[in-house]
Amino acid sequence: MLASNLTIRPLFEEAATVDEPCGLAMLFVRNPIERAAPGQIVFFEGDRALHLFVIREGNVRICRQLHDGRRVITGFLAKGDVVGVSFKNRYLYSAEALDNVSFQRQTKVEFEKQLLARPDLRPMLLTQLCDEVAAAQDQMVLLSCRSAEERLCSFLLARLQKSMAQGCEPNVINLPMTRLDIADYLGLTIETVSRTITKLAGQGILSAGRRHEILVLKKSALVQRAGEDEADGDDTVDDAPRHYHH
Amino acid sequence: MLASNLTIRPLFEEAATVDEPCGLAMLFVRNPIERAAPGQIVFFEGDRALHLFVIREGNVRICRQLHDGRRVITGFLAKGDVVGVSFKNRYLYSAEALDNVSFQRQTKVEFEKQLLARPDLRPMLLTQLCDEVAAAQDQMVLLSCRSAEERLCSFLLARLQKSMAQGCEPNVINLPMTRLDIADYLGLTIETVSRTITKLAGQGILSAGRRHEILVLKKSALVQRAGEDEADGDDTVDDAPRHYHH
DNA sequence: CGAAACTTTGATATTTCTCAAGTTTAGTGG
DNA sequence: CCACTAAACTTGAGAAATATCAAAGTTTCG
């Protein structure tokens, strides 16, 4: 067996936009491409973890269900992401298609075997695991002590970066997930997410066009309101009060 | 280089109580034992990440500082835990002694070299990374959608398990950290932690004796109030209303 | 075109935070 | 060994953020 239940990003994010699978993703190329329609579940939390998956097209949400019905989304996957690496026998979360998804699977056993044949790919596995931990810890910080506005701004900036990398028009954020997905990812309610977007739009910071697309008008203001994160200003600067905790 | 910035639990938790270092911890035995007094910092967030560390005695908190002064504790370490594994050049968090700590260090380079010489230890690194991711995701769930009471009860149960494993008297929780540490770990304020403990004590579920020790009177009630987690009842059962989100 | 799903908006409730003051504990030095 | 001090913890009252409940608007898709 191999590695804990988790999601793995491609080693070279940029390369993921190219159609030639590289890195760990190349270990899946021999298998047939499968498809999942929006809302369809690729694998269930609690299922025996027999396969790893790589996303070829579309977007996926990673969910954990609490027995009382509450749901937490621990991440979103896109083209090139690998998911299901695990030392555990069962998946610790389910993976659900957000839109039309195509993916490939590989049995754990075969994955391991191929990994042995390609020792150059092994460090990538470690790198991915480490990045995964870093991402999870960042999310812990976000959930621990950030206000709704800070959470949403952080999220939108991360999404903006991803959208840009995927070749969207500049300053356009692609949001393949619903508001409820965003809420469950940020530890908020759908109403709070909606209100916060409305507020930011009212301040001229962004403009919510179609449901799954947001235009960023003042990136610097978004960065400020995100509280931490990467700086990379390019326009006007506003004042951004903050509060909360200690 | 090797592995992302994170903390690693010993492969066999039980064995950690034995003084013979095993697993990854054995890669440190040749180095001198260093000591840190309470409050002293073993390494700083942002420092160049040149070493890995193993805790030999005492307890350590893992902190991330936000630029506005807020602090998040992402974990606590104890005897046998390894910390500092990273592909990154700099530590993503600092490690601070809670009490009198003794530890050993090892350079990354030497650690890697020794790991090559002991290929049987390599899967342990993966296992640890995976466990780390799983733990971080559990914490995300906790921070995402659990009430103060649920968080505290989860935390106390986890600590109870750890205390038992370390050979404390049954039902005694050892808390080497302060209330503020607990608050920063659970994403609450110190006042909320205090009030919640008081409330649980008032309900006869636990009894706060000395500052760093709590006696569990009704473990099953604690499990119920924790909301999820491992079941393992052994006494009375109460009703536990819950609420919050969706 | 109409229904269903998704989103926004509003009014109110609740939790938890904040600020402030008091109490206990642990540690120090006389 | 005790008194004293600083740190840690508890408790209370009020404020703020966000959740909840409810209803009305949109968009999407058949």
Coordinates of C-alpha atoms (C1' of nucleotides) in Angstrom, one line a residue:
Chain A
M1 CA 0.0 0.0 0.0
L2 CA 0.9 3.6 -0.3
A3 CA 0.4 7.1 1.2
S4 CA -2.5 8.6 3.2
N5 CA -5.9 9.6 1.9
L6 CA -5.3 12.9 0.2
T7 CA -5.2 15.0 -2.9
I8 CA -2.2 15.7 -4.9
R9 CA -1.5 18.7 -7.1
P10 CA 0.7 18.3 -10.2
L11 CA 4.3 19.1 -9.6
F12 CA 4.4 21.8 -12.3
E13 CA 1.1 23.6 -12.1
E14 CA 1.6 25.3 -15.4
A15 CA 2.3 22.1 -17.2
A16 CA -1.2 20.8 -16.1
T17 CA -2.8 23.1 -18.6
V18 CA -0.9 21.2 -21.4
D19 CA -2.6 18.1 -22.5
E20 CA 0.5 15.9 -22.3
P21 CA 0.2 14.3 -18.8
C22 CA 3.4 14.7 -16.9
G23 CA 4.6 13.9 -13.4
L24 CA 2.5 11.5 -11.5
A25 CA -0.3 12.0 -13.9
M26 CA 1.5 10.0 -16.5
L27 CA 1.1 6.9 -14.5
F28 CA -2.6 6.9 -15.5
V29 CA -2.3 7.3 -19.3
R30 CA -2.8 3.6 -20.1
N31 CA -6.2 3.5 -18.6
P32 CA -9.5 4.4 -20.2
I33 CA -11.0 7.8 -19.7
E34 CA -14.1 7.8 -17.6
R35 CA -16.7 10.5 -17.3
A36 CA -18.9 11.9 -14.5
A37 CA -21.8 14.3 -14.9
P38 CA -22.3 17.3 -12.6
G39 CA -23.2 16.1 -9.1
Q40 CA -22.1 12.5 -9.8
I41 CA -19.8 11.0 -7.2
V42 CA -16.5 9.6 -8.3
F43 CA -15.9 7.7 -5.1
F44 CA -17.6 7.7 -1.7
E45 CA -16.2 8.5 1.7
G46 CA -15.9 5.1 3.5
D47 CA -15.5 3.1 0.2
R48 CA -12.6 0.7 0.1
A49 CA -9.7 2.8 -1.3
L50 CA -8.6 0.6 -4.2
H51 CA -7.9 3.3 -6.8
L52 CA -6.1 6.6 -7.4
F53 CA -7.6 9.1 -9.8
V54 CA -6.4 11.8 -12.0
I55 CA -8.7 14.6 -13.3
R56 CA -8.3 15.1 -17.0
E57 CA -11.1 17.7 -17.5
G58 CA -13.6 19.5 -15.3
N59 CA -13.7 20.2 -11.6
V60 CA -14.3 18.1 -8.5
R61 CA -15.1 18.8 -4.9
I62 CA -13.7 16.9 -2.0
C63 CA -16.3 16.4 0.7
R64 CA -16.5 15.1 4.2
Q65 CA -19.9 14.4 5.6
L66 CA -20.7 14.7 9.3
H67 CA -23.2 12.2 10.6
D68 CA -25.6 15.0 11.5
G69 CA -25.8 16.1 7.9
R70 CA -23.2 18.9 8.0
R71 CA -20.8 18.9 5.2
V72 CA -17.2 20.1 4.9
I73 CA -15.5 20.6 1.6
T74 CA -11.7 20.2 2.1
G75 CA -10.7 21.1 -1.4
F76 CA -11.4 21.5 -5.0
L77 CA -9.6 19.6 -7.8
A78 CA -9.0 20.5 -11.4
K79 CA -7.3 19.2 -14.5
G80 CA -4.1 17.4 -13.7
D81 CA -4.8 16.8 -10.0
V82 CA -4.3 13.4 -8.5
V83 CA -6.6 12.2 -5.7
G84 CA -6.9 9.0 -3.6
V85 CA -3.3 8.5 -2.5
S86 CA -3.6 6.7 0.8
F87 CA -2.1 4.3 3.3
K88 CA -5.6 3.9 4.6
N89 CA -8.0 1.1 3.5
R90 CA -10.9 3.5 2.9
Y91 CA -11.4 6.9 1.4
L92 CA -11.6 9.5 4.1
Y93 CA -13.8 11.7 1.9
S94 CA -15.8 11.6 -1.3
A95 CA -15.1 13.2 -4.6
E96 CA -18.0 14.7 -6.5
A97 CA -18.1 16.2 -10.0
L98 CA -18.9 19.9 -10.1
D99 CA -19.3 19.9 -13.9
N100 CA -18.6 17.5 -16.7
V101 CA -15.6 15.6 -15.5
S102 CA -13.3 13.2 -17.3
F103 CA -10.8 11.2 -15.3
Q104 CA -8.7 8.1 -15.3
R105 CA -8.1 5.7 -12.5
Q106 CA -5.3 3.4 -11.5
T107 CA -5.2 0.7 -8.9
K108 CA -3.1 1.4 -5.9
V109 CA -1.1 -1.8 -6.6
E110 CA -0.4 -0.8 -10.2
F111 CA 0.4 2.7 -9.2
E112 CA 3.0 1.5 -6.7
K113 CA 4.5 -0.9 -9.2
Q114 CA 4.9 1.8 -11.8
L115 CA 6.3 4.2 -9.2
L116 CA 9.0 1.6 -8.5
A117 CA 9.8 1.5 -12.2
R118 CA 10.1 5.2 -12.2
P119 CA 12.2 6.2 -9.1
D120 CA 12.5 9.7 -10.5
L121 CA 8.8 10.2 -9.8
R122 CA 9.1 9.2 -6.2
P123 CA 10.3 12.6 -4.8
M124 CA 7.2 14.1 -6.5
L125 CA 5.1 12.0 -4.3
L126 CA 6.8 13.5 -1.3
T127 CA 6.6 17.0 -2.6
Q128 CA 2.9 16.6 -3.3
L129 CA 2.3 15.3 0.2
C130 CA 4.2 18.1 1.7
D131 CA 2.4 20.7 -0.3
E132 CA -0.8 19.1 0.7
V133 CA 0.1 19.4 4.4
A134 CA 1.0 23.1 3.9
A135 CA -2.2 23.8 2.1
A136 CA -4.2 22.1 4.9
Q137 CA -2.4 24.1 7.5
D138 CA -3.1 27.3 5.6
Q139 CA -6.7 26.4 5.6
M140 CA -6.6 25.7 9.3
V141 CA -5.3 29.2 9.8
L142 CA -8.0 30.6 7.7
L143 CA -10.7 28.7 9.5
S144 CA -9.2 29.4 12.9
C145 CA -9.1 33.1 13.0
R146 CA -10.3 34.9 10.0
S147 CA -13.5 36.8 9.4
A148 CA -16.0 36.0 6.7
E149 CA -14.7 38.8 4.5
E150 CA -11.1 37.7 5.0
R151 CA -12.0 34.1 4.1
L152 CA -13.9 35.0 1.0
C153 CA -11.2 37.4 -0.2
S154 CA -8.5 34.8 0.3
F155 CA -10.6 32.3 -1.6
L156 CA -11.3 34.6 -4.5
L157 CA -7.6 35.5 -4.8
A158 CA -6.6 31.9 -4.8
R159 CA -9.3 31.2 -7.5
L160 CA -8.2 34.2 -9.5
Q161 CA -4.6 32.9 -9.6
K162 CA -5.9 29.5 -10.7
S163 CA -8.2 31.1 -13.3
M164 CA -5.3 33.2 -14.7
A165 CA -3.1 30.1 -14.9
Q166 CA -5.8 28.3 -16.8
G167 CA -5.8 31.1 -19.3
C168 CA -9.0 33.0 -18.4
E169 CA -9.2 36.6 -19.3
P170 CA -7.3 38.8 -16.9
N171 CA -9.1 39.5 -13.6
V172 CA -11.9 37.1 -14.3
I173 CA -12.4 34.5 -11.6
N174 CA -13.9 31.2 -12.7
L175 CA -16.1 29.6 -10.1
P176 CA -17.1 26.1 -11.1
M177 CA -18.7 25.5 -7.7
T178 CA -21.9 26.8 -6.2
R179 CA -22.2 29.3 -3.4
L180 CA -23.0 26.4 -1.0
D181 CA -19.8 24.7 -2.0
I182 CA -17.9 27.9 -1.3
A183 CA -19.7 28.2 2.1
D184 CA -18.9 24.7 3.1
Y185 CA -15.3 25.2 2.0
L186 CA -14.9 28.4 4.0
G187 CA -16.8 27.3 7.1
L188 CA -19.6 29.9 6.5
T189 CA -23.2 29.7 5.5
I190 CA -24.4 30.3 2.0
E191 CA -26.1 33.5 3.1
T192 CA -23.0 35.0 4.5
V193 CA -21.1 34.1 1.4
S194 CA -23.7 35.8 -0.7
R195 CA -23.9 38.9 1.5
T196 CA -20.2 39.3 1.5
I197 CA -20.0 39.1 -2.3
T198 CA -22.7 41.6 -2.5
K199 CA -20.9 43.9 -0.1
L200 CA -17.6 43.7 -2.1
A201 CA -19.5 44.4 -5.3
G202 CA -21.1 47.4 -3.7
Q203 CA -17.7 48.7 -2.8
G204 CA -16.6 48.4 -6.4
I205 CA -14.0 45.8 -5.7
L206 CA -15.6 43.2 -7.9
S207 CA -18.5 42.6 -10.1
A208 CA -20.5 39.4 -10.1
G209 CA -21.6 38.8 -13.6
R210 CA -22.8 35.3 -14.4
R211 CA -23.2 32.9 -11.6
H212 CA -19.9 31.1 -12.1
E213 CA -17.8 34.2 -13.0
I214 CA -16.6 37.1 -11.0
L215 CA -14.7 40.1 -12.4
V216 CA -12.1 41.6 -10.1
L217 CA -12.0 45.4 -10.3
K218 CA -9.6 46.2 -7.5
K219 CA -7.2 43.4 -6.8
S220 CA -5.2 45.3 -4.3
A221 CA -8.3 45.9 -2.2
L222 CA -9.0 42.2 -2.3
V223 CA -5.5 41.5 -1.2
Q224 CA -5.8 43.9 1.7
R225 CA -9.1 42.4 2.8
A226 CA -7.7 38.9 2.6
G227 CA -5.4 39.9 5.5
E228 CA -2.3 37.9 4.7
D229 CA -1.4 36.1 1.5
E230 CA 0.8 37.0 -1.4
A231 CA 1.1 40.7 -2.2
D232 CA 1.0 41.8 -5.9
G233 CA -0.8 45.1 -6.2
D234 CA -1.7 46.6 -9.6
D235 CA -4.3 49.3 -9.0
T236 CA -6.1 51.5 -6.4
V237 CA -5.6 51.1 -2.7
D238 CA -8.3 51.4 -0.1
D239 CA -8.5 51.4 3.7
A240 CA -9.4 48.0 5.1
P241 CA -10.4 47.8 8.8
R242 CA -10.1 44.5 10.6
H243 CA -11.1 43.1 13.9
Y244 CA -11.7 39.8 15.5
H245 CA -9.9 37.7 18.2
H246 CA -7.2 38.8 20.7
Chain B
M1 CA 16.0 18.0 -0.2
L2 CA 13.1 16.2 1.4
A3 CA 9.5 16.6 2.4
S4 CA 7.2 19.5 3.3
N5 CA 7.2 21.6 6.5
L6 CA 5.3 19.5 8.9
T7 CA 5.2 17.4 12.0
I8 CA 5.5 13.7 12.2
R9 CA 4.1 11.3 14.7
P10 CA 5.9 8.1 15.6
L11 CA 4.8 5.2 13.6
F12 CA 4.0 3.1 16.6
E13 CA 2.5 5.5 19.1
E14 CA 2.9 3.1 22.0
A15 CA 6.5 2.5 21.3
A16 CA 7.1 6.2 21.8
T17 CA 6.7 5.7 25.5
V18 CA 9.7 3.3 25.5
D19 CA 13.0 5.0 25.8
E20 CA 14.5 3.1 22.9
P21 CA 14.1 5.3 19.9
C22 CA 12.5 3.5 17.0
G23 CA 11.3 4.4 13.6
L24 CA 12.4 7.7 12.1
A25 CA 13.4 8.8 15.6
M26 CA 16.4 6.4 15.5
L27 CA 18.0 8.6 12.9
F28 CA 18.7 11.2 15.6
V29 CA 20.4 9.1 18.2
R30 CA 23.9 10.0 17.4
N31 CA 23.4 13.7 18.0
P32 CA 23.7 15.4 21.4
I33 CA 20.6 16.0 23.5
E34 CA 19.6 19.7 23.7
R35 CA 17.3 21.3 26.1
A36 CA 14.7 24.1 26.1
A37 CA 13.1 25.7 29.1
P38 CA 9.3 26.5 29.1
G39 CA 8.5 29.2 26.6
Q40 CA 11.8 28.9 24.8
I41 CA 11.7 28.6 21.0
V42 CA 13.3 25.6 19.3
F43 CA 13.0 27.1 15.9
F44 CA 11.3 30.2 14.4
E45 CA 8.8 30.4 11.6
G46 CA 10.7 31.8 8.7
D47 CA 14.1 30.5 9.8
R48 CA 16.1 28.6 7.2
A49 CA 15.0 25.0 7.6
L50 CA 18.3 23.2 8.0
H51 CA 17.4 20.7 10.7
L52 CA 14.8 18.1 11.7
F53 CA 14.1 17.6 15.3
V54 CA 12.9 14.8 17.5
I55 CA 11.3 15.4 20.9
R56 CA 12.8 13.2 23.6
E57 CA 11.1 14.6 26.6
G58 CA 8.5 17.3 27.3
N59 CA 5.9 19.0 25.1
V60 CA 6.1 21.5 22.3
R61 CA 3.5 23.7 20.6
I62 CA 3.6 24.4 16.9
C63 CA 2.6 28.0 16.1
R64 CA 1.9 30.2 13.2
Q65 CA 1.9 33.9 13.7
L66 CA -0.3 36.2 11.6
H67 CA 1.2 39.6 10.9
D68 CA -1.5 41.3 12.9
G69 CA -0.5 39.5 16.1
R70 CA -3.1 36.7 16.0
R71 CA -1.7 33.3 16.6
V72 CA -2.7 29.8 15.5
I73 CA -1.5 26.6 17.1
T74 CA -1.5 23.9 14.5
G75 CA -0.5 21.1 16.8
F76 CA 1.2 19.8 19.9
L77 CA 4.2 17.5 20.0
A78 CA 5.3 15.1 22.6
K79 CA 8.0 12.5 23.2
G80 CA 9.0 10.7 20.0
D81 CA 7.5 13.2 17.6
V82 CA 9.6 14.4 14.7
V83 CA 9.2 17.9 13.4
G84 CA 10.7 20.0 10.6
V85 CA 10.5 17.6 7.6
S86 CA 10.2 19.9 4.7
F87 CA 10.9 20.4 1.0
K88 CA 10.7 24.1 1.7
N89 CA 13.7 26.2 2.5
R90 CA 12.1 27.9 5.6
Y91 CA 10.1 26.6 8.5
L92 CA 6.4 27.4 8.0
Y93 CA 5.9 27.6 11.8
S94 CA 7.8 27.9 15.0
A95 CA 8.1 25.3 17.7
E96 CA 8.0 26.4 21.3
A97 CA 8.6 24.5 24.5
L98 CA 5.6 24.1 26.8
D99 CA 7.6 22.7 29.6
N100 CA 11.2 21.4 30.1
V101 CA 11.9 19.9 26.7
S102 CA 14.8 17.8 25.6
F103 CA 15.3 17.1 21.9
Q104 CA 17.8 16.1 19.3
R105 CA 18.4 17.6 15.9
Q106 CA 19.7 16.3 12.6
T107 CA 20.6 18.2 9.5
K108 CA 18.3 17.6 6.5
V109 CA 21.2 16.4 4.5
E110 CA 22.3 13.8 7.0
F111 CA 18.7 12.7 7.6
E112 CA 18.3 12.1 3.9
K113 CA 21.5 10.3 3.7
Q114 CA 20.6 8.0 6.6
L115 CA 17.2 7.5 5.1
L116 CA 18.8 6.2 1.9
A117 CA 20.9 3.8 3.9
R118 CA 17.7 2.5 5.6
P119 CA 15.2 2.0 2.8
D120 CA 12.9 0.1 5.3
L121 CA 12.3 3.5 7.0
R122 CA 11.2 5.2 3.8
P123 CA 7.6 4.0 3.9
M124 CA 7.4 5.4 7.4
L125 CA 8.0 8.8 6.1
L126 CA 5.1 8.4 3.7
T127 CA 2.9 7.0 6.4
Q128 CA 3.7 9.9 8.6
L129 CA 3.0 12.5 5.9
C130 CA -0.3 10.8 5.2
D131 CA -1.3 10.8 8.9
E132 CA -0.3 14.4 9.1
V133 CA -2.6 15.3 6.2
A134 CA -5.4 13.2 7.7
A135 CA -5.0 15.0 11.1
A136 CA -4.9 18.4 9.4
Q137 CA -8.1 17.6 7.6
D138 CA -9.8 16.5 10.8
Q139 CA -8.8 19.8 12.3
M140 CA -10.3 21.6 9.3
V141 CA -13.6 19.8 9.9
L142 CA -13.5 20.7 13.6
L143 CA -12.7 24.4 12.8
S144 CA -15.2 24.5 10.0
C145 CA -18.4 23.5 11.6
R146 CA -18.2 22.7 15.2
S147 CA -19.4 24.6 18.2
A148 CA -17.1 25.6 21.1
E149 CA -18.4 22.7 23.2
E150 CA -17.8 20.2 20.4
R151 CA -14.3 21.4 19.8
L152 CA -13.4 21.3 23.4
C153 CA -14.8 17.9 24.0
S154 CA -13.0 16.5 20.9
F155 CA -9.8 18.0 22.1
L156 CA -10.2 16.6 25.6
L157 CA -10.9 13.2 24.3
A158 CA -7.9 13.2 22.1
R159 CA -5.8 14.4 25.0
L160 CA -7.3 11.7 27.3
Q161 CA -6.3 9.1 24.8
K162 CA -2.8 10.5 24.7
S163 CA -2.6 10.7 28.5
M164 CA -3.8 7.1 28.9
A165 CA -1.2 6.0 26.3
Q166 CA 1.5 7.8 28.3
G167 CA 0.5 5.9 31.4
C168 CA -1.5 8.5 33.3
E169 CA -4.1 7.3 35.8
P170 CA -7.3 6.3 34.0
N171 CA -9.6 9.2 33.1
V172 CA -7.0 11.8 34.0
I173 CA -6.2 14.2 31.2
N174 CA -2.7 15.8 31.2
L175 CA -2.7 19.3 29.8
P176 CA 0.8 20.6 29.4
M177 CA -0.4 23.7 27.6
T178 CA -2.2 26.8 28.9
R179 CA -5.8 27.7 28.3
L180 CA -4.6 30.2 25.8
D181 CA -2.8 27.5 23.9
I182 CA -5.9 25.5 23.8
A183 CA -7.9 28.5 22.6
D184 CA -5.5 29.2 19.8
Y185 CA -5.5 25.5 18.8
L186 CA -9.3 25.3 18.7
G187 CA -10.0 28.7 17.1
L188 CA -11.7 30.1 20.2
T189 CA -10.9 32.7 22.9
I190 CA -9.5 31.8 26.2
E191 CA -12.7 33.0 27.9
T192 CA -14.8 30.6 25.8
V193 CA -12.5 27.7 26.6
S194 CA -12.7 28.6 30.3
R195 CA -16.4 29.0 30.3
T196 CA -16.9 25.7 28.5
I197 CA -14.7 23.8 30.9
T198 CA -16.6 25.3 33.8
K199 CA -19.9 24.4 32.2
L200 CA -18.8 20.8 31.6
A201 CA -17.6 20.6 35.2
G202 CA -20.9 22.0 36.4
Q203 CA -22.7 19.1 34.5
G204 CA -20.6 16.6 36.4
I205 CA -18.8 15.5 33.2
L206 CA -15.4 16.4 34.4
S207 CA -13.6 17.9 37.3
A208 CA -10.9 20.4 36.8
G209 CA -8.4 19.8 39.6
R210 CA -5.0 21.3 39.2
R211 CA -4.4 23.6 36.2
H212 CA -2.8 21.1 34.0
E213 CA -4.9 18.2 34.9
I214 CA -8.6 17.3 34.3
L215 CA -10.4 14.3 35.6
V216 CA -13.0 12.8 33.3
L217 CA -16.1 11.7 35.2
K218 CA -18.4 10.8 32.3
K219 CA -16.5 9.9 29.2
S220 CA -19.6 8.9 27.3
A221 CA -21.1 12.3 27.8
L222 CA -17.9 13.8 26.5
V223 CA -18.0 11.6 23.4
Q224 CA -21.6 12.6 22.8
R225 CA -20.8 16.3 23.1
A226 CA -17.8 15.9 20.8
G227 CA -20.3 15.1 18.1
E228 CA -18.3 12.6 16.0
D229 CA -15.1 10.8 16.8
E230 CA -14.5 7.4 18.1
A231 CA -17.2 5.8 20.3
D232 CA -16.2 3.9 23.3
G233 CA -18.7 4.3 26.1
D234 CA -18.1 3.1 29.6
D235 CA -20.6 4.8 31.9
T236 CA -23.7 7.0 32.2
V237 CA -25.4 8.5 29.2
D238 CA -26.9 12.0 29.0
D239 CA -28.8 13.9 26.4
A240 CA -26.7 16.3 24.3
P241 CA -28.6 18.8 22.2
R242 CA -26.7 20.3 19.3
H243 CA -27.2 23.0 16.8
Y244 CA -25.2 25.1 14.4
H245 CA -25.1 25.4 10.6
H246 CA -27.4 23.9 8.0
Chain C
dC1 C1' -42.4 28.6 -21.2
dG2 C1' -42.3 26.6 -16.8
dA3 C1' -40.2 24.2 -13.0
dA4 C1' -36.4 23.4 -10.2
dA5 C1' -32.3 24.8 -8.4
dC6 C1' -29.6 28.4 -7.0
dT7 C1' -29.0 33.0 -5.2
dT8 C1' -30.1 37.2 -2.9
dT9 C1' -32.2 39.9 0.6
dG10 C1' -34.4 40.8 5.1
dA11 C1' -35.5 40.2 10.0
dT12 C1' -34.3 38.0 14.0
dA13 C1' -31.7 34.7 17.1
dT14 C1' -27.5 32.9 18.9
dT15 C1' -22.9 32.1 19.7
dT16 C1' -18.9 33.7 20.6
dC17 C1' -16.0 37.7 21.2
dT18 C1' -14.5 41.8 23.7
dC19 C1' -13.7 44.4 27.6
dA20 C1' -13.3 44.6 32.4
dA21 C1' -12.6 43.0 36.9
dG22 C1' -11.8 39.6 40.1
dT23 C1' -9.7 35.1 41.7
dT24 C1' -6.5 31.5 41.9
dT25 C1' -2.1 29.4 41.2
dA26 C1' 2.8 29.0 41.0
dG27 C1' 7.0 30.8 41.7
dT28 C1' 10.4 34.0 44.2
dG29 C1' 12.8 35.9 47.8
dG30 C1' 12.9 37.2 52.4
Chain D
dC1 C1' 8.0 28.5 55.4
dC2 C1' 5.4 32.3 54.4
dA3 C1' 4.3 36.6 52.1
dC4 C1' 4.2 38.7 47.7
dT5 C1' 4.0 39.1 42.8
dA6 C1' 3.2 37.9 38.3
dA7 C1' 1.0 35.0 35.4
dA8 C1' -2.8 32.3 34.5
dC9 C1' -7.5 31.5 34.9
dT10 C1' -12.4 32.6 35.8
dT11 C1' -16.5 35.2 35.7
dG12 C1' -19.7 38.8 34.2
dA13 C1' -22.0 42.2 31.1
dG14 C1' -22.5 43.9 26.7
dA15 C1' -21.4 44.0 21.7
dA16 C1' -20.5 42.1 17.3
dA17 C1' -20.4 38.7 13.9
dT18 C1' -22.6 35.2 11.8
dA19 C1' -26.3 31.7 11.8
dT20 C1' -31.1 30.8 11.2
dC21 C1' -35.6 31.3 9.3
dA22 C1' -38.3 33.0 5.7
dA23 C1' -39.4 34.8 1.3
dA24 C1' -38.6 36.7 -3.0
dG25 C1' -35.6 36.9 -7.2
dT26 C1' -32.7 34.7 -10.8
dT27 C1' -30.8 31.6 -13.8
dT28 C1' -30.7 27.2 -16.1
dC29 C1' -32.5 23.6 -18.4
dG30 C1' -35.8 20.6 -20.1

